[in-house]
Short mmCIF file of C-alpha atoms in Angstrom, two decimals:
data_model
loop_
_atom_site.label_atom_id
_atom_site.label_comp_id
_atom_site.label_asym_id
_atom_site.label_seq_id
_atom_site.Cartn_x
_atom_site.Cartn_y
_atom_site.Cartn_z
CA MET A 1 208.69 -66.83 21.37
CA LYS A 2 210.12 -64.00 23.44
CA LEU A 3 213.39 -64.75 25.18
CA ALA A 4 213.79 -64.11 28.88
CA PRO A 5 215.83 -60.93 29.51
CA TYR A 6 218.82 -62.80 30.90
CA ILE A 7 218.89 -65.21 27.92
CA GLN A 8 218.56 -62.31 25.48
CA GLU A 9 221.45 -60.53 27.20
CA ALA A 10 223.60 -63.66 26.98
CA VAL A 11 222.82 -64.09 23.28
CA LEU A 12 223.71 -60.46 22.59
CA GLY A 13 226.96 -60.87 24.52
CA ILE A 14 227.95 -63.95 22.50
CA ARG A 15 227.09 -62.18 19.28
CA ALA A 16 229.21 -59.17 20.27
CA ARG A 17 232.22 -61.41 21.00
CA VAL A 18 231.81 -63.21 17.67
CA ASN A 19 231.60 -59.87 15.85
CA ARG A 20 234.78 -58.65 17.52
CA ALA A 21 236.58 -61.83 16.49
CA VAL A 22 235.36 -61.46 12.90
CA ASP A 23 236.35 -57.78 12.81
CA ALA A 24 239.83 -58.66 14.13
CA ARG A 25 240.25 -61.24 11.38
CA TRP A 26 239.43 -58.79 8.59
CA ASN A 27 241.72 -56.15 10.07
CA ASN A 28 244.70 -58.50 10.31
CA ALA A 29 246.09 -59.04 6.79
CA PRO A 30 243.12 -61.03 5.41
CA PHE A 31 244.88 -61.41 2.03
CA GLY A 32 248.29 -62.15 3.47
CA THR A 33 251.40 -60.02 3.67
CA ALA A 34 252.92 -60.40 0.18
CA PRO A 35 251.67 -60.03 -3.41
CA HIS A 36 249.86 -63.11 -4.71
CA ALA A 37 251.30 -62.82 -8.22
CA THR A 38 253.85 -60.86 -10.21
CA ARG A 39 252.97 -57.57 -11.85
CA GLU A 40 253.32 -59.28 -15.22
CA GLN A 41 250.82 -61.98 -14.22
CA TYR A 42 248.25 -59.39 -13.17
CA LEU A 43 248.73 -57.57 -16.48
CA GLY A 44 248.38 -60.83 -18.37
CA TRP A 45 245.11 -61.70 -16.61
CA TYR A 46 243.90 -58.18 -17.32
CA GLN A 47 244.59 -58.55 -21.03
CA GLN A 48 242.74 -61.87 -21.08
CA ALA A 49 239.76 -60.37 -19.24
CA GLN A 50 239.53 -57.57 -21.78
CA LYS A 51 239.00 -60.13 -24.55
CA HIS A 52 235.78 -61.50 -23.08
CA GLU A 53 232.65 -60.62 -25.02
CA PHE A 54 229.25 -60.42 -23.38
CA HIS A 55 226.59 -60.19 -26.03
CA GLU A 56 223.83 -60.29 -23.41
CA ILE A 57 225.20 -57.10 -21.86
CA ASP A 58 225.65 -55.57 -25.33
CA ARG A 59 221.93 -56.12 -26.02
CA LEU A 60 220.89 -54.72 -22.66
CA GLU A 61 222.96 -51.57 -23.18
CA LYS A 62 221.44 -51.15 -26.63
CA ASP A 63 217.90 -51.66 -25.32
CA LEU A 64 218.34 -49.20 -22.45
CA GLY A 65 220.40 -46.69 -24.41
CA TYR A 66 223.22 -46.42 -21.86
CA ALA A 67 226.74 -47.87 -21.90
CA ILE A 68 229.67 -47.11 -19.64
CA ASP A 69 232.95 -45.82 -21.08
CA ARG A 70 234.86 -49.05 -21.64
CA GLN A 71 238.32 -47.50 -21.36
CA TRP A 72 237.37 -46.00 -18.00
CA LEU A 73 235.89 -49.32 -16.88
CA ASP A 74 238.95 -51.34 -17.91
CA GLU A 75 241.34 -49.02 -16.09
CA LEU A 76 239.32 -49.26 -12.89
CA ALA A 77 239.04 -53.05 -13.26
CA LEU A 78 242.82 -53.43 -13.58
CA HIS A 79 243.19 -52.16 -10.04
CA THR A 80 240.05 -53.58 -8.42
CA GLN A 81 238.90 -56.68 -10.32
CA ILE A 82 242.03 -58.41 -11.59
CA VAL A 83 242.99 -60.83 -8.83
CA LYS A 84 244.50 -64.28 -8.49
CA LYS A 85 241.62 -66.77 -8.43
CA LYS A 86 240.66 -70.10 -9.97
CA SER A 87 237.67 -68.90 -11.98
CA ASP A 88 237.81 -66.75 -15.11
CA LEU A 89 238.21 -63.04 -14.51
CA ALA A 90 235.52 -60.77 -15.91
CA TYR A 91 233.59 -57.74 -14.77
CA PRO A 92 230.37 -57.37 -16.80
CA HIS A 93 228.47 -56.42 -13.66
CA GLY A 94 230.05 -52.96 -13.90
CA ARG A 95 228.38 -52.47 -17.27
CA LEU A 96 225.11 -53.90 -15.96
CA LEU A 97 224.97 -51.64 -12.90
CA TYR A 98 225.80 -48.55 -14.92
CA ALA A 99 223.13 -49.19 -17.58
CA LEU A 100 220.42 -50.12 -15.07
CA MET A 101 221.11 -47.12 -12.86
CA ARG A 102 221.13 -44.70 -15.79
CA ASP A 103 217.81 -46.15 -16.97
CA MET A 104 216.30 -45.95 -13.48
CA LEU A 105 217.42 -42.34 -13.08
CA SER A 106 216.04 -41.42 -16.50
CA ASN A 107 212.62 -42.86 -15.70
CA SER A 108 212.42 -41.64 -12.11
CA GLY A 109 213.19 -37.96 -12.62
CA LEU A 110 215.11 -37.94 -9.32
CA ASP A 111 217.52 -35.06 -8.74
CA PHE A 112 219.05 -36.84 -5.72
CA THR A 113 219.41 -40.57 -5.33
CA THR A 114 220.46 -42.85 -2.49
CA VAL A 115 222.25 -46.11 -3.25
CA LEU A 116 223.08 -49.03 -0.97
CA GLU A 117 225.64 -51.72 -1.70
CA THR A 118 226.47 -54.79 0.36
CA GLY A 119 229.86 -56.34 -0.37
CA THR A 120 232.28 -53.52 -1.29
CA ALA A 121 235.42 -55.61 -1.90
CA ARG A 122 237.93 -53.21 -3.57
CA GLY A 123 235.29 -50.65 -4.58
CA PHE A 124 234.71 -51.47 -8.26
CA SER A 125 230.91 -51.61 -8.22
CA ALA A 126 230.53 -48.57 -5.99
CA LEU A 127 232.55 -46.44 -8.40
CA CYS A 128 230.63 -47.72 -11.43
CA MET A 129 227.41 -46.60 -9.74
CA SER A 130 228.95 -43.30 -8.75
CA LYS A 131 229.95 -42.75 -12.37
CA ALA A 132 226.37 -43.47 -13.49
CA MET A 133 225.12 -40.71 -11.19
CA ALA A 134 227.83 -38.29 -12.32
CA ASP A 135 227.26 -38.96 -16.02
CA HIS A 136 223.52 -38.49 -15.53
CA GLY A 137 224.06 -35.18 -13.74
CA VAL A 138 222.30 -36.36 -10.59
CA ALA A 139 223.53 -35.72 -7.07
CA GLY A 140 223.46 -38.55 -4.59
CA ARG A 141 225.19 -40.75 -2.09
CA ILE A 142 226.28 -44.36 -2.09
CA VAL A 143 226.56 -46.26 1.18
CA THR A 144 228.59 -49.45 0.80
CA LEU A 145 229.13 -52.07 3.49
CA ASP A 146 231.87 -54.67 3.87
CA VAL A 147 233.90 -56.43 6.55
CA LEU A 148 237.10 -55.16 4.91
CA PRO A 149 238.54 -51.87 6.23
CA HIS A 150 238.68 -48.79 4.04
CA LEU A 151 241.59 -46.86 5.56
CA LYS A 152 243.91 -49.64 6.75
CA ARG A 153 246.91 -50.33 4.56
CA GLN A 154 247.14 -53.99 3.58
CA ILE A 155 247.67 -56.44 0.72
CA TRP A 156 244.57 -56.76 -1.51
CA ASN A 157 245.55 -59.44 -4.04
CA CYS A 158 245.74 -56.92 -6.87
CA ILE A 159 248.39 -55.22 -8.99
CA ASP A 160 248.67 -52.30 -6.55
CA ASP A 161 250.27 -54.64 -4.01
CA HIS A 162 253.55 -54.21 -5.91
CA ASP A 163 253.62 -50.60 -4.68
CA GLY A 164 253.42 -51.83 -1.09
CA PRO A 165 250.43 -52.15 1.23
CA LYS A 166 247.68 -49.64 0.47
CA SER A 167 244.30 -48.79 1.89
CA ARG A 168 241.24 -49.09 -0.30
CA ALA A 169 241.07 -45.30 -0.23
CA GLU A 170 244.59 -45.14 -1.69
CA ILE A 171 243.81 -47.71 -4.40
CA LEU A 172 240.82 -45.60 -5.45
CA GLN A 173 242.69 -42.29 -5.30
CA PRO A 174 242.82 -41.91 -9.13
CA TRP A 175 239.01 -41.80 -9.01
CA ALA A 176 238.76 -39.60 -5.93
CA ASP A 177 236.17 -37.34 -7.58
CA LEU A 178 233.76 -40.28 -7.75
CA ALA A 179 234.80 -41.87 -4.46
CA ARG A 180 233.76 -38.66 -2.67
CA ASN A 181 230.14 -39.67 -3.25
CA VAL A 182 230.68 -43.00 -1.49
CA LEU A 183 230.48 -43.69 2.23
CA PHE A 184 232.55 -46.80 2.99
CA LEU A 185 231.42 -48.55 6.17
CA GLN A 186 233.09 -51.56 7.76
CA GLY A 187 231.24 -54.32 9.54
CA ASP A 188 228.82 -57.18 9.15
CA THR A 189 226.13 -56.22 6.65
CA LEU A 190 223.18 -57.51 8.66
CA ASP A 191 224.43 -55.68 11.76
CA LEU A 192 225.08 -52.41 9.96
CA LEU A 193 222.03 -52.22 7.69
CA PRO A 194 219.51 -51.33 10.41
CA LYS A 195 221.89 -48.67 11.77
CA VAL A 196 222.85 -46.69 8.67
CA GLY A 197 219.84 -44.39 8.97
CA LEU A 198 218.60 -44.48 5.37
CA ASP A 199 214.92 -43.58 5.05
CA ARG A 200 214.85 -44.26 1.30
CA ILE A 201 216.95 -46.51 -0.91
CA ASN A 202 216.42 -45.79 -4.60
CA PHE A 203 218.90 -48.36 -5.87
CA ALA A 204 220.58 -51.31 -4.15
CA PHE A 205 223.22 -53.83 -5.18
CA LEU A 206 223.24 -56.92 -2.96
CA ASP A 207 226.51 -58.84 -3.19
CA ALA A 208 227.47 -59.85 0.34
CA GLN A 209 226.71 -63.27 1.86
CA HIS A 210 225.39 -65.62 -0.81
CA ILE A 211 222.99 -67.71 1.26
CA GLU A 212 219.21 -67.57 1.07
CA SER A 213 218.55 -66.38 4.61
CA SER A 214 221.07 -63.52 4.38
CA VAL A 215 219.81 -62.37 0.98
CA MET A 216 216.25 -62.38 2.31
CA GLN A 217 217.23 -60.38 5.39
CA GLU A 218 219.03 -57.82 3.24
CA PHE A 219 216.04 -57.67 0.91
CA GLU A 220 213.59 -57.09 3.77
CA LEU A 221 215.68 -54.25 5.15
CA VAL A 222 216.00 -52.64 1.72
CA SER A 223 212.44 -53.16 0.49
CA ALA A 224 211.03 -51.48 3.59
CA ARG A 225 212.80 -48.32 2.38
CA GLN A 226 211.75 -48.44 -1.26
CA GLU A 227 208.88 -47.03 -3.29
CA LYS A 228 207.54 -47.53 -6.80
CA GLY A 229 210.32 -47.49 -9.40
CA ASP A 230 213.14 -48.20 -6.94
CA MET A 231 215.42 -51.09 -7.84
CA ILE A 232 217.47 -53.93 -6.32
CA VAL A 233 220.18 -55.75 -8.28
CA PHE A 234 221.36 -59.23 -7.26
CA ASP A 235 224.75 -60.66 -8.17
CA ASP A 236 225.65 -64.34 -8.64
CA VAL A 237 222.14 -65.65 -9.36
CA THR A 238 223.55 -69.02 -10.42
CA SER A 239 221.89 -72.28 -9.38
CA LYS A 240 225.07 -74.38 -9.51
CA LEU A 241 227.27 -72.06 -7.47
CA PHE A 242 224.83 -70.10 -5.30
CA PRO A 243 221.45 -71.86 -5.15
CA GLY A 244 220.53 -69.81 -2.08
CA VAL A 245 220.64 -66.59 -4.09
CA VAL A 246 218.44 -68.15 -6.78
CA LYS A 247 215.91 -69.34 -4.19
CA ALA A 248 215.82 -65.89 -2.59
CA VAL A 249 215.19 -64.15 -5.92
CA ASP A 250 212.43 -66.64 -6.73
CA ARG A 251 210.78 -65.96 -3.37
CA ILE A 252 211.02 -62.22 -3.92
CA GLU A 253 209.37 -62.56 -7.32
CA ASN A 254 206.55 -64.62 -5.81
CA PHE A 255 205.78 -61.85 -3.30
CA GLY A 256 204.45 -59.81 -6.22
CA LEU A 257 205.87 -56.49 -5.00
CA TYR A 258 208.65 -56.33 -7.59
CA ASN A 259 208.97 -56.92 -11.31
CA VAL A 260 211.94 -59.30 -11.56
CA LYS A 261 214.16 -59.75 -14.60
CA ARG A 262 217.11 -62.08 -15.04
CA LEU A 263 220.19 -62.09 -17.25
CA VAL A 264 222.10 -65.35 -17.61
CA ILE A 265 225.52 -65.21 -19.22
CA SER A 266 226.77 -68.67 -18.24
CA ASP A 267 226.46 -71.33 -15.53
CA SER A 268 228.83 -69.29 -13.39
CA ARG A 269 227.69 -65.75 -14.16
CA ALA A 270 224.12 -64.49 -13.92
CA TYR A 271 222.25 -61.51 -12.48
CA ALA A 272 218.74 -60.42 -11.57
CA TRP A 273 217.14 -57.07 -10.89
CA ALA A 274 213.86 -56.28 -9.21
CA GLN A 275 211.96 -53.02 -9.66
CA ARG A 276 209.30 -52.00 -7.17
CA ILE A 277 205.82 -52.04 -8.67
#
């Protein structure tokens, strides 16, 4: 049903005010104003995370023939993935993204690729994908979207907080050569996606809002810009924690436009990827 012009204008006005309030929240010390843990605690969590073994990822890397440099990955994770949280710390999705992107690039023959990510956080996944492109010798661009600012100095709940507030750009400075391929955009994913001006999306990583309707909206916007061989990777495909993501992936598989594969590591960690047929 089409809304009357005055109702539509009112709805848009309310939405704009809500967006401004949300943007203000994420620009005003969203992680607080002091480090969440000591430097020693962050290092201890890092050492524990390094001990995790993921045989499912090992097999995938062996099958595809691509594996990210683990020393490089661990160093990046120390600054972008080791945070104070209740659940176990681990970052196998960096290995997954790298292997899948290398495989996709190998099979596609692309000499330039466009990547979209929703849910940037501290930039870990974006840099893993940028490294995959660099290691494969392929030029490209990564557009990543998040409500968190890229250039504002703040506390991030990571070990870098002990050097004082930093921007995401400053945290990622040691990997500036790879970050140069990434365009960091701030805002609500569903608002930004239609505006980013991407005609083709070869590879996408969807890791923003973990509810069925949002995942489906993101999927629809991405799939309209994909062709045969292009890929979408979904994070947190776990029925106990994020049933909405699982339902969305199931719906996408039932459409018949994508070949969907899943990788389950545990009840709290699982992934899926869909390749356009």
